[in-house]
């Protein structure tokens, strides 16, 4: 998609436009698959597909060939199960919450078991209904977040009767520093992962996230599970971003004004004009995913000109300096670029002192959403529809 500003003014009920290019998403999945043709590539669609709409995203990934989907909570999987054909597989990263066993079994959802307690919980349920149920076993290889610590894994390997009634499809872990290719922690985690897998030789390995896919063939294994790279985010902080941008954001001007030198701008008067300035107030703020940390540091763009944010970001608005534009260029309802060809998702995150993940997942529901679906993607969706 050409991410140029596609509209010059807000329309309808929209104070801003969030454009989501499903064609770029489709191509990003295919690019990731091409990095490791012998491995399967899952799609991480948790948190409403990083805020972009899990229904649109998951069906597009399915059309691209994706059959494995990771979510964080069981409700996310149940919602998507109703949209996608039965050959799709869903995995819940946070594992089993007490009482979720019957729902997992009923909707054919696979939990990622993160502790001996969860292993026992799923095994007991499988035994009680007389079935063999699928599972992924997560081990902690050095992140100290989720997964069996070494001492619990040792107990399980020595006593595999604890897995009664279970079929362990994958053993998985998560790379903590994959976006830093030279970080020695990556190789250290891989070594621990491969050693852990020796104890469960019948289970395949699921290890690489977005950054891990680009660390080399040793990290690919059987199933990779990219997230941010699918949505156009950079998989590495040190290398050029090979992914196509998926998201564009434009926000409308609410008001323009001229202020004299010495004017205090925004809450707390954190910015004071040194000379006469022309300002524009825009219809988005931290309630719409533009962090307060962009205050006096971020910017928007219009027609190749950077327009700095001045003063503090408010809940529903920001103020930008438009003095560099010819007078009258921006008017009530004009749209400026927040994310697009002149300012990437990573640029906004850097200005905010955060990461692209946080910006992407915070983009609010008050924007008008526009999904771009090229003809070839639409045809693939029709060809691979659940009832086709």
Coordinates of C-alpha atoms in Angstrom, one line a residue:
X1 CA 0.0 0.0 0.0
X2 CA 1.1 3.5 -0.7
X3 CA 1.0 5.1 2.8
X4 CA 0.8 8.6 1.4
X5 CA -1.8 10.8 3.1
X6 CA -4.9 9.5 1.4
X7 CA -7.4 12.0 2.7
X8 CA -6.9 15.7 3.2
X9 CA -9.8 16.3 5.7
X10 CA -11.7 14.3 8.3
X11 CA -15.1 13.1 7.3
X12 CA -18.2 11.6 8.9
X13 CA -17.6 10.9 12.6
X14 CA -13.9 10.4 12.3
X15 CA -11.3 12.6 14.1
X16 CA -8.6 10.4 12.7
X17 CA -8.0 7.5 10.3
X18 CA -6.2 4.3 11.2
X19 CA -5.3 2.5 8.0
X20 CA -4.5 -1.2 8.1
X21 CA -3.0 -2.8 5.0
X22 CA -4.0 -6.4 4.9
X23 CA -2.0 -6.9 1.7
X24 CA 1.2 -5.9 3.5
X25 CA 0.3 -8.3 6.4
X26 CA -0.1 -11.1 3.8
X27 CA 3.2 -10.3 2.3
X28 CA 5.0 -10.1 5.6
X29 CA 3.8 -13.5 6.5
X30 CA 5.1 -14.9 3.2
X31 CA 8.4 -13.1 3.7
X32 CA 8.9 -14.7 7.2
X33 CA 8.0 -18.1 5.8
X34 CA 10.6 -17.7 3.1
X35 CA 13.3 -17.2 5.8
X36 CA 12.8 -20.9 6.8
X37 CA 10.9 -22.8 4.2
X38 CA 11.2 -26.1 6.2
X39 CA 9.6 -24.6 9.3
X40 CA 6.0 -23.8 10.0
X41 CA 5.2 -20.2 10.8
X42 CA 2.5 -19.3 13.3
X43 CA 0.8 -16.0 13.8
X44 CA 0.7 -14.3 17.2
X45 CA -2.7 -12.6 17.3
X46 CA -3.1 -11.9 21.0
X47 CA -4.4 -8.5 22.2
X48 CA -6.8 -8.3 19.3
X49 CA -3.9 -8.9 16.9
X50 CA -1.8 -6.1 18.5
X51 CA -4.8 -3.8 18.4
X52 CA -5.4 -4.1 14.7
X53 CA -8.5 -6.4 14.7
X54 CA -7.9 -10.1 15.2
X55 CA -10.8 -11.1 13.0
X56 CA -9.4 -9.3 9.9
X57 CA -5.8 -10.2 10.8
X58 CA -6.3 -13.9 11.5
X59 CA -8.4 -14.5 8.4
X60 CA -5.8 -12.8 6.3
X61 CA -3.0 -14.9 7.8
X62 CA -5.1 -18.0 7.2
X63 CA -5.4 -17.1 3.6
X64 CA -1.6 -16.6 3.4
X65 CA -1.2 -20.2 4.6
X66 CA -1.0 -19.8 8.4
X67 CA -2.6 -22.7 10.4
X68 CA -1.1 -22.1 13.9
X69 CA -2.3 -19.1 16.0
X70 CA -1.1 -18.0 19.4
X71 CA -3.2 -15.9 21.8
X72 CA -2.8 -14.9 25.4
X73 CA -6.2 -15.8 26.8
X74 CA -8.7 -18.5 26.1
X75 CA -11.5 -16.1 25.2
X76 CA -9.4 -14.8 22.3
X77 CA -9.1 -18.3 20.9
X78 CA -12.8 -19.1 21.3
X79 CA -13.7 -15.9 19.4
X80 CA -11.4 -16.8 16.5
X81 CA -12.3 -20.4 16.4
X82 CA -15.7 -19.4 15.2
X83 CA -14.2 -17.5 12.3
X84 CA -11.6 -19.9 10.9
X85 CA -11.7 -23.4 9.4
X86 CA -11.3 -26.3 11.8
X87 CA -7.8 -27.1 10.5
X88 CA -6.5 -24.0 12.3
X89 CA -4.8 -24.7 15.6
X90 CA -5.0 -22.3 18.6
X91 CA -2.6 -22.1 21.5
X92 CA -3.1 -20.2 24.7
X93 CA 0.2 -18.7 25.9
X94 CA -1.0 -18.0 29.5
X95 CA -1.9 -21.7 29.8
X96 CA -4.8 -23.0 31.9
X97 CA -6.7 -21.0 34.4
X98 CA -8.7 -23.1 36.9
X99 CA -12.0 -24.0 35.3
X100 CA -10.9 -23.5 31.7
X101 CA -10.3 -27.2 31.0
X102 CA -13.7 -28.0 29.5
X103 CA -13.7 -25.0 27.3
X104 CA -10.3 -25.9 25.9
X105 CA -11.5 -29.4 25.1
X106 CA -14.8 -28.2 23.7
X107 CA -13.3 -25.7 21.3
X108 CA -10.2 -27.7 20.4
X109 CA -7.8 -25.2 22.0
X110 CA -4.3 -26.2 23.1
X111 CA -3.0 -24.8 26.3
X112 CA 0.7 -23.8 26.8
X113 CA 1.5 -25.5 30.1
X114 CA 3.8 -23.3 32.1
X115 CA 4.2 -25.2 35.4
X116 CA 3.9 -28.7 37.0
X117 CA 0.6 -27.5 38.5
X118 CA -0.8 -26.8 35.0
X119 CA 0.5 -30.1 33.7
X120 CA -1.3 -31.9 36.5
X121 CA -4.4 -29.9 36.0
X122 CA -4.6 -30.8 32.2
X123 CA -3.5 -34.4 32.8
X124 CA -6.2 -34.9 35.5
X125 CA -8.9 -33.5 33.2
X126 CA -7.8 -35.7 30.2
X127 CA -7.8 -38.8 32.4
X128 CA -11.3 -37.9 33.8
X129 CA -12.8 -37.7 30.3
X130 CA -10.8 -40.7 28.9
X131 CA -9.2 -38.7 26.1
X132 CA -5.7 -37.8 25.0
X133 CA -5.4 -34.0 24.9
X134 CA -2.8 -31.9 23.1
X135 CA -0.5 -29.5 24.9
X136 CA 2.6 -27.3 24.5
X137 CA 5.1 -27.5 27.3
X138 CA 6.9 -24.2 27.9
X139 CA 10.3 -24.2 29.6
X140 CA 12.1 -21.2 31.1
X141 CA 15.4 -20.8 29.3
X142 CA 16.5 -17.6 31.0
X143 CA 13.7 -15.0 30.9
X144 CA 12.1 -15.8 34.3
X145 CA 8.6 -15.0 33.0
X146 CA 6.7 -18.1 32.0
X147 CA 7.6 -21.8 31.7
X148 CA 8.9 -24.6 33.9
X149 CA 12.1 -23.7 35.7
X150 CA 15.0 -26.2 35.4
X151 CA 14.1 -28.0 38.6
X152 CA 10.5 -28.6 37.5
X153 CA 11.5 -29.8 34.1
X154 CA 13.9 -32.2 35.7
X155 CA 11.1 -33.7 37.8
X156 CA 8.9 -34.0 34.7
X157 CA 11.6 -35.7 32.6
X158 CA 12.3 -38.2 35.3
X159 CA 8.7 -39.0 35.9
X160 CA 6.8 -38.7 32.6
X161 CA 3.8 -40.5 34.1
X162 CA 2.9 -36.9 35.0
X163 CA 2.0 -36.5 31.3
X164 CA -0.6 -39.2 31.4
X165 CA -3.4 -38.4 29.0
X166 CA -1.4 -35.7 27.2
X167 CA 0.2 -35.4 23.8
X168 CA 3.0 -32.9 23.9
X169 CA 3.1 -31.4 20.4
X170 CA 5.8 -28.9 21.1
X171 CA 8.3 -27.8 23.7
X172 CA 8.7 -24.1 23.6
X173 CA 10.5 -21.1 25.2
X174 CA 10.8 -17.4 24.5
X175 CA 13.9 -15.4 23.5
X176 CA 14.4 -12.3 25.6
X177 CA 16.9 -10.5 23.4
X178 CA 16.2 -11.7 19.9
X179 CA 15.9 -8.1 18.6
X180 CA 19.6 -7.7 19.5
X181 CA 21.4 -10.1 17.1
X182 CA 24.8 -9.8 18.8
X183 CA 23.5 -10.4 22.3
X184 CA 25.2 -13.5 23.8
X185 CA 22.0 -14.3 25.7
X186 CA 20.4 -15.6 22.4
X187 CA 22.9 -18.4 22.0
X188 CA 22.8 -19.2 25.7
X189 CA 19.0 -19.6 25.6
X190 CA 19.2 -21.7 22.5
X191 CA 21.6 -24.1 24.2
X192 CA 19.3 -24.5 27.2
X193 CA 16.4 -25.0 24.9
X194 CA 18.0 -27.8 22.9
X195 CA 19.2 -29.5 26.1
X196 CA 15.7 -29.3 27.5
X197 CA 14.2 -30.8 24.3
X198 CA 16.4 -33.9 24.7
X199 CA 14.3 -34.9 27.7
X200 CA 11.1 -35.0 25.5
X201 CA 12.4 -36.3 22.2
X202 CA 9.0 -36.9 20.7
X203 CA 8.0 -33.2 21.0
X204 CA 8.9 -30.7 18.3
X205 CA 10.5 -27.4 19.1
X206 CA 8.9 -24.0 19.0
X207 CA 11.4 -21.2 19.8
X208 CA 11.8 -18.3 17.4
X209 CA 9.8 -15.1 17.8
X210 CA 10.1 -12.2 15.2
X211 CA 13.7 -11.4 15.9
X212 CA 14.7 -15.0 16.3
X213 CA 13.6 -15.8 12.8
X214 CA 16.5 -13.6 11.6
X215 CA 19.1 -15.0 13.9
X216 CA 19.9 -17.9 11.5
X217 CA 18.8 -21.4 10.7
X218 CA 19.8 -22.8 14.1
X219 CA 16.9 -20.9 15.7
X220 CA 14.2 -21.9 13.3
X221 CA 13.3 -25.4 14.5
X222 CA 9.8 -26.8 13.8
X223 CA 7.5 -23.9 14.5
X224 CA 8.2 -20.2 14.6
X225 CA 5.8 -17.6 16.1
X226 CA 6.3 -14.0 14.9
X227 CA 4.3 -11.2 16.3
X228 CA 5.5 -7.6 15.7
X229 CA 7.2 -8.4 12.4
X230 CA 3.8 -9.5 10.9
X231 CA 2.5 -6.0 11.7
X232 CA 5.4 -4.2 10.1
X233 CA 7.5 -3.7 13.2
X234 CA 11.3 -4.1 13.0
X235 CA 12.4 -7.5 14.2
X236 CA 15.9 -6.1 15.0
X237 CA 17.0 -2.8 16.6
X238 CA 20.3 -2.9 14.7
X239 CA 19.4 -3.9 11.2
X240 CA 17.2 -2.3 8.5
X241 CA 13.5 -3.3 8.8
X242 CA 12.7 -5.8 6.0
X243 CA 9.0 -5.8 6.8
X244 CA 6.3 -3.8 4.9
X245 CA 4.5 -1.2 6.9
X246 CA 1.0 -2.3 7.8
X247 CA -0.3 0.7 9.8
X248 CA -0.9 4.3 8.9
X249 CA -2.4 6.9 11.2
X250 CA -3.7 10.4 10.3
X251 CA -5.3 12.8 12.8
X252 CA -7.5 15.8 12.3
X253 CA -6.9 19.4 13.1
X254 CA -9.5 20.8 15.6
X255 CA -8.3 24.4 15.8
X256 CA -5.4 26.6 14.7
X257 CA -4.3 29.8 16.4
X258 CA -1.5 32.4 16.6
X259 CA 0.1 33.0 20.0
X260 CA 2.5 35.8 21.0
X261 CA 5.9 35.3 22.5
X262 CA 5.8 34.3 26.2
X263 CA 2.6 32.1 25.8
X264 CA 2.3 29.1 28.0
X265 CA 1.2 26.1 26.0
X266 CA -0.7 23.1 27.5
X267 CA -1.1 21.7 31.0
X268 CA 1.4 23.1 33.4
X269 CA 2.8 25.5 30.9
X270 CA 5.7 23.1 30.2
X271 CA 6.3 24.9 26.9
X272 CA 6.6 28.7 26.6
X273 CA 6.8 30.3 23.2
X274 CA 10.0 32.4 22.6
X275 CA 8.4 34.2 19.7
X276 CA 5.1 34.5 17.9
X277 CA 4.0 31.0 16.8
X278 CA 1.2 29.4 14.9
X279 CA -0.2 26.3 16.6
X280 CA -2.6 23.6 15.7
X281 CA -4.6 21.4 18.2
X282 CA -5.1 17.9 17.0
X283 CA -8.0 15.5 17.9
X284 CA -6.0 12.7 19.6
X285 CA -4.2 12.3 22.8
X286 CA -3.1 9.6 25.3
X287 CA -6.6 8.1 25.3
X288 CA -6.0 7.4 21.6
X289 CA -2.6 5.7 22.1
X290 CA -0.3 8.8 21.8
X291 CA 1.7 8.5 25.0
X292 CA 2.1 11.5 27.4
X293 CA 5.8 10.9 27.1
X294 CA 5.6 12.5 23.6
X295 CA 5.1 15.8 25.3
X296 CA 7.6 18.3 23.9
X297 CA 9.5 15.5 22.1
X298 CA 7.4 13.9 19.4
X299 CA 6.0 15.3 16.1
X300 CA 3.6 14.8 13.3
X301 CA 4.2 15.5 9.6
X302 CA 2.5 17.3 6.8
X303 CA 3.7 17.6 3.2
X304 CA 7.3 16.7 4.1
X305 CA 7.4 19.1 7.0
X306 CA 8.0 17.9 10.6
X307 CA 5.6 19.6 13.1
X308 CA 6.9 19.3 16.7
X309 CA 4.6 18.6 19.6
X310 CA 4.6 21.5 22.0
X311 CA 3.4 21.3 25.5
X312 CA 2.0 18.2 27.2
X313 CA -0.1 15.5 25.5
X314 CA -3.6 15.7 26.8
X315 CA -6.2 12.9 27.1
X316 CA -8.0 13.9 23.8
X317 CA -5.6 16.3 22.1
X318 CA -2.1 17.4 21.3
X319 CA -0.7 20.8 20.2
X320 CA 1.8 21.1 17.4
X321 CA 3.9 23.9 16.0
X322 CA 2.8 24.7 12.5
X323 CA 4.9 27.9 12.0
X324 CA 7.0 26.2 9.3
X325 CA 4.0 25.8 7.0
X326 CA 2.6 28.6 4.9
X327 CA -0.2 30.3 6.7
X328 CA -3.6 28.7 5.9
X329 CA -2.1 25.4 4.9
X330 CA -3.8 23.5 7.7
X331 CA -7.4 24.3 8.5
X332 CA -10.1 22.8 10.7
X333 CA -10.5 19.2 9.7
X334 CA -7.1 18.9 7.9
X335 CA -5.3 15.6 8.4
X336 CA -1.7 15.2 9.5
X337 CA 0.5 12.1 9.5
X338 CA 1.3 10.5 12.8
X339 CA 2.4 7.1 11.4
X340 CA 3.2 6.7 7.7
X341 CA 5.9 7.2 5.1
X342 CA 7.5 10.1 6.8
X343 CA 7.4 8.7 10.4
X344 CA 7.5 5.0 11.1
X345 CA 6.1 3.2 14.1
X346 CA 9.6 2.9 15.5
X347 CA 10.1 6.7 15.1
X348 CA 7.1 7.4 17.2
X349 CA 8.2 4.8 19.8
X350 CA 11.7 6.3 20.0
X351 CA 10.3 9.8 20.6
X352 CA 8.1 8.4 23.3
X353 CA 10.9 6.4 25.0
X354 CA 9.1 3.2 24.5
X355 CA 8.8 0.3 22.0
X356 CA 6.7 -0.2 18.9
X357 CA 4.7 -2.9 20.6
X358 CA 3.3 -0.5 23.1
X359 CA 2.4 2.2 20.5
X360 CA 0.7 -0.4 18.3
X361 CA -1.4 -2.1 21.0
X362 CA -2.4 1.3 22.5
X363 CA -4.0 2.8 19.3
X364 CA -7.5 3.6 20.4
X365 CA -10.9 2.7 19.1
X366 CA -11.9 6.3 18.4
X367 CA -10.2 6.4 15.0
X368 CA -12.1 5.5 11.9
X369 CA -10.5 2.2 10.7
X370 CA -9.9 1.5 7.1
X371 CA -8.8 -2.0 6.0
X372 CA -7.0 -2.2 2.7
X373 CA -7.5 -5.5 1.0
X374 CA -5.9 -5.9 -2.5
X375 CA -7.6 -8.1 -5.0
X376 CA -5.2 -11.0 -4.7
X377 CA -5.7 -11.1 -0.9
X378 CA -9.5 -10.9 -1.3
X379 CA -9.3 -13.8 -3.8
X380 CA -7.2 -15.9 -1.4
X381 CA -9.7 -15.2 1.4
X382 CA -12.6 -16.4 -0.7
X383 CA -10.7 -19.5 -1.9
X384 CA -9.8 -20.5 1.7
X385 CA -13.0 -19.5 3.5
X386 CA -14.0 -21.9 6.3
X387 CA -17.0 -23.2 4.4
X388 CA -15.2 -23.3 1.0

